[in-house]
mmCIF file of C-alpha atoms and ligand atoms in Angstrom:
data_model
loop_
_atom_site.group_PDB
_atom_site.id
_atom_site.type_symbol
_atom_site.label_atom_id
_atom_site.label_comp_id
_atom_site.label_asym_id
_atom_site.label_seq_id
_atom_site.Cartn_x
_atom_site.Cartn_y
_atom_site.Cartn_z
ATOM 1 C CA UNK L 30 104.589 121.282 87.658
ATOM 2 C CA UNK L 31 104.595 124.746 89.077
ATOM 3 C CA UNK L 32 106.901 127.446 90.656
ATOM 4 C CA UNK L 33 106.358 130.385 92.571
ATOM 5 C CA UNK L 34 108.441 133.111 94.490
ATOM 6 C CA UNK L 35 108.466 133.145 98.174
ATOM 7 C CA UNK L 36 110.031 135.590 100.539
ATOM 8 C CA UNK L 37 110.503 135.041 104.271
ATOM 9 C CA UNK L 38 109.975 138.783 105.245
ATOM 10 C CA UNK L 39 112.330 140.496 107.888
ATOM 11 C CA UNK L 40 109.828 140.007 110.928
ATOM 12 C CA UNK L 41 110.197 136.148 110.363
ATOM 13 C CA UNK L 42 113.844 136.242 109.672
ATOM 14 C CA UNK L 43 114.664 138.277 113.045
ATOM 15 C CA UNK L 44 112.584 135.837 115.000
ATOM 16 C CA UNK L 45 114.567 133.267 113.657
ATOM 17 C CA UNK L 46 112.017 130.975 112.288
ATOM 18 C CA UNK L 47 113.452 130.332 108.710
ATOM 19 C CA UNK L 48 113.876 126.726 109.071
ATOM 20 C CA UNK L 49 110.187 126.501 110.763
ATOM 21 C CA UNK L 50 108.411 128.302 107.778
ATOM 22 C CA UNK L 51 110.464 126.190 105.325
ATOM 23 C CA UNK L 52 109.463 123.131 107.064
ATOM 24 C CA UNK L 53 105.832 124.248 106.207
ATOM 25 C CA UNK L 54 106.719 124.453 102.575
ATOM 26 C CA UNK L 55 108.662 120.730 102.485
ATOM 27 C CA UNK L 56 105.993 118.840 104.643
ATOM 28 C CA UNK L 57 103.198 120.117 102.049
ATOM 29 C CA UNK L 58 104.535 118.936 98.801
ATOM 30 C CA UNK L 59 106.455 122.000 97.806
ATOM 31 C CA UNK L 60 110.388 121.655 97.337
ATOM 32 C CA UNK L 61 112.863 124.361 97.450
ATOM 33 C CA UNK L 62 114.317 124.737 93.897
ATOM 34 C CA UNK L 63 116.299 128.076 95.140
ATOM 35 C CA UNK L 64 117.327 129.712 97.950
ATOM 36 C CA UNK L 65 119.067 132.793 99.452
ATOM 37 C CA UNK L 66 119.271 135.297 102.359
ATOM 38 C CA UNK L 67 119.632 138.692 101.170
ATOM 39 C CA UNK L 68 119.594 142.415 102.283
ATOM 40 C CA UNK L 69 116.966 144.200 99.883
ATOM 41 C CA UNK L 70 117.975 148.056 98.717
ATOM 42 C CA UNK L 71 115.423 150.763 98.652
ATOM 43 C CA UNK L 72 115.700 150.347 94.877
ATOM 44 C CA UNK L 73 114.883 146.342 94.838
ATOM 45 C CA UNK L 74 112.157 147.054 97.524
ATOM 46 C CA UNK L 75 110.494 149.814 95.440
ATOM 47 C CA UNK L 76 110.866 147.982 92.353
ATOM 48 C CA UNK L 77 109.410 144.503 93.699
ATOM 49 C CA UNK L 78 106.244 146.165 95.200
ATOM 50 C CA UNK L 79 105.816 148.461 92.312
ATOM 51 C CA UNK L 80 102.349 147.537 91.692
ATOM 52 C CA UNK L 81 101.396 149.095 95.177
ATOM 53 C CA UNK L 82 103.022 152.500 94.509
ATOM 54 C CA UNK L 83 100.168 154.344 94.748
ATOM 55 C CA UNK L 84 98.727 152.714 97.531
ATOM 56 C CA UNK L 85 99.114 154.668 100.977
ATOM 57 C CA UNK L 86 100.878 151.881 102.725
ATOM 58 C CA UNK L 87 103.615 151.636 99.798
ATOM 59 C CA UNK L 88 106.257 153.852 101.937
ATOM 60 C CA UNK L 89 105.975 152.019 104.847
ATOM 61 C CA UNK L 90 105.783 148.713 102.966
ATOM 62 C CA UNK L 91 109.308 149.647 101.192
ATOM 63 C CA UNK L 92 110.525 150.513 104.581
ATOM 64 C CA UNK L 93 109.567 147.476 106.371
ATOM 65 C CA UNK L 94 111.388 145.295 103.522
ATOM 66 C CA UNK L 95 114.676 146.695 103.615
ATOM 67 C CA UNK L 96 114.130 146.985 107.708
ATOM 68 C CA UNK L 97 116.397 143.399 107.742
ATOM 69 C CA UNK L 98 117.527 140.601 105.887
ATOM 70 C CA UNK L 99 114.955 138.335 103.849
ATOM 71 C CA UNK L 100 114.976 134.816 102.611
ATOM 72 C CA UNK L 101 114.134 134.615 98.934
ATOM 73 C CA UNK L 102 112.903 131.154 97.418
ATOM 74 C CA UNK L 103 111.561 129.431 94.404
ATOM 75 C CA UNK L 104 109.221 126.839 95.422
ATOM 76 C CA UNK L 105 108.063 124.367 93.225
ATOM 77 C CA UNK L 106 105.189 121.487 93.125
ATOM 78 C CA UNK L 107 101.664 120.933 91.886
ATOM 79 C CA UNK L 108 99.751 124.156 91.814
ATOM 80 C CA UNK L 109 102.506 125.811 93.623
ATOM 81 C CA UNK L 110 101.298 129.182 93.429
ATOM 82 C CA UNK L 111 97.799 128.439 95.085
ATOM 83 C CA UNK L 112 99.257 126.076 97.595
ATOM 84 C CA UNK L 113 101.858 128.597 98.769
ATOM 85 C CA UNK L 114 99.054 131.321 99.219
ATOM 86 C CA UNK L 115 96.905 128.616 100.976
ATOM 87 C CA UNK L 116 99.763 127.687 103.608
ATOM 88 C CA UNK L 117 100.745 131.613 104.141
ATOM 89 C CA UNK L 118 97.078 132.535 105.057
ATOM 90 C CA UNK L 119 95.392 135.893 104.746
ATOM 91 C CA UNK L 120 97.296 138.981 104.323
ATOM 92 C CA UNK L 121 96.202 140.305 107.832
ATOM 93 C CA UNK L 122 97.252 137.667 110.090
ATOM 94 C CA UNK L 123 94.312 138.276 112.360
ATOM 95 C CA UNK L 124 92.301 137.094 109.642
ATOM 96 C CA UNK L 125 94.216 134.247 108.663
ATOM 97 C CA UNK L 126 93.116 130.505 109.362
ATOM 98 C CA UNK L 127 94.701 128.629 112.273
ATOM 99 C CA UNK L 128 97.800 126.620 111.088
ATOM 100 C CA UNK L 129 98.779 129.144 108.345
ATOM 101 C CA UNK L 130 101.950 130.666 108.402
ATOM 102 C CA UNK L 131 100.966 134.154 108.918
ATOM 103 C CA UNK L 132 98.557 132.960 112.027
ATOM 104 C CA UNK L 133 101.432 131.374 113.614
ATOM 105 C CA UNK L 134 104.203 133.712 112.974
ATOM 106 C CA UNK L 135 102.989 137.112 112.054
ATOM 107 C CA UNK L 136 102.210 140.049 114.074
ATOM 108 C CA UNK L 137 100.504 142.441 112.146
ATOM 109 C CA UNK L 138 99.122 143.231 108.394
ATOM 110 C CA UNK L 139 102.322 145.277 107.836
ATOM 111 C CA UNK L 140 104.767 142.762 109.432
ATOM 112 C CA UNK L 141 103.260 139.653 108.243
ATOM 113 C CA UNK L 142 106.253 136.921 107.994
ATOM 114 C CA UNK L 143 105.902 136.149 104.178
ATOM 115 C CA UNK L 144 105.236 136.834 100.686
ATOM 116 C CA UNK L 145 104.040 134.617 97.969
ATOM 117 C CA UNK L 146 103.473 135.423 93.994
ATOM 118 C CA UNK L 147 99.710 135.861 93.627
ATOM 119 C CA UNK L 148 99.580 134.436 89.885
ATOM 120 C CA UNK L 149 101.557 132.209 87.456
ATOM 121 C CA UNK L 150 102.336 134.998 85.639
ATOM 122 C CA UNK L 151 103.389 137.050 88.488
ATOM 123 C CA UNK L 152 105.470 134.214 89.839
ATOM 124 C CA UNK L 153 107.445 134.289 86.246
ATOM 125 C CA UNK L 154 108.328 137.820 86.672
ATOM 126 C CA UNK L 155 109.348 137.595 90.624
ATOM 127 C CA UNK L 156 111.446 134.967 90.004
ATOM 128 C CA UNK L 157 113.380 136.510 87.332
ATOM 129 C CA UNK L 158 113.509 139.538 89.526
ATOM 130 C CA UNK L 159 115.810 137.633 91.947
ATOM 131 C CA UNK L 160 117.235 134.531 90.341
ATOM 132 C CA UNK L 161 119.388 133.853 87.458
ATOM 133 C CA UNK L 162 119.063 130.297 85.793
ATOM 134 C CA UNK L 163 121.771 128.891 87.166
ATOM 135 C CA UNK L 164 120.358 129.498 90.612
ATOM 136 C CA UNK L 165 117.328 127.448 90.109
ATOM 137 C CA UNK L 166 117.568 123.468 89.970
HETATM 138 P P1 LIG V 204 102.258 139.613 99.814
HETATM 139 O O1 LIG V 204 102.436 140.484 98.407
HETATM 140 O O2 LIG V 204 103.484 140.302 100.632
HETATM 141 O O3 LIG V 204 102.660 138.154 99.608
HETATM 142 P P2 LIG V 204 99.450 139.763 99.743
HETATM 143 O O4 LIG V 204 99.339 139.431 98.534
HETATM 144 O O5 LIG V 204 98.704 139.128 100.671
HETATM 145 O O6 LIG V 204 100.864 139.882 100.260
HETATM 146 P P3 LIG V 204 98.899 142.368 99.000
HETATM 147 O O7 LIG V 204 97.756 143.131 98.489
HETATM 148 O O8 LIG V 204 100.077 142.086 97.523
HETATM 149 O O9 LIG V 204 99.115 141.354 99.673
HETATM 150 O O10 LIG V 204 99.794 143.539 99.590
HETATM 151 C C1 LIG V 204 101.327 143.689 99.839
HETATM 152 C C2 LIG V 204 101.867 143.762 101.178
HETATM 153 O O11 LIG V 204 101.720 145.232 101.579
HETATM 154 C C3 LIG V 204 101.225 142.902 102.330
HETATM 155 O O12 LIG V 204 101.643 141.343 102.544
HETATM 156 C C4 LIG V 204 101.277 144.062 103.487
HETATM 157 O O13 LIG V 204 102.505 143.538 104.030
HETATM 158 C C5 LIG V 204 101.128 145.276 102.789
HETATM 159 N N1 LIG V 204 99.776 145.562 103.130
HETATM 160 C C6 LIG V 204 98.783 145.275 102.314
HETATM 161 N N2 LIG V 204 97.415 145.845 102.863
HETATM 162 C C7 LIG V 204 97.796 146.806 103.695
HETATM 163 C C8 LIG V 204 97.460 147.717 104.527
HETATM 164 N N3 LIG V 204 96.048 147.806 104.616
HETATM 165 N N4 LIG V 204 97.728 148.296 105.677
HETATM 166 C C9 LIG V 204 99.361 147.865 105.684
HETATM 167 N N5 LIG V 204 100.267 147.152 104.913
HETATM 168 C C10 LIG V 204 99.576 146.476 103.985
HETATM 169 MG MG1 LIG V 205 100.773 140.369 96.941
#
């Protein structure tokens, strides 16, 4: 059993497709171990994406992530990290495989509907960033 962090980003929340995205996870063997809707602060977004601090798109990424509420989740299941990445599709929705979340719900590389941890180690840190123990079941 593995855990991973998923974020439904502001573009997808604004489109009112939280339920449709959650259904993709549940229909593909992942369980929602924790979930909350929240408004990230500038400091939250900067800290969460600190690995991208030197990239040219960092400022825009932070601005986008605070542009509206997000839904943060812990997904649990067999190979949850890889399974979630597979369901999400490529970072650029134009390159995402048909039937993936980004192909179906995202418009552009900046507004790409979802985030998913890219390794088990990052998943652990990202989950700790957002959730206390008592919020995960
Ligand atoms: P995420 O970390 O959000 O799950 P990812 O792992 O597929 O996405 P990363 O390389 O970690 O992609 O980039 C983090 C986020 O930064 C992307 O989701 C995207 O919104 C933004 N991003 C990445 N590359 C670019 C780019 N070339 N131009 C604009 N935004 C970008
Ligand atoms: Mg990433």
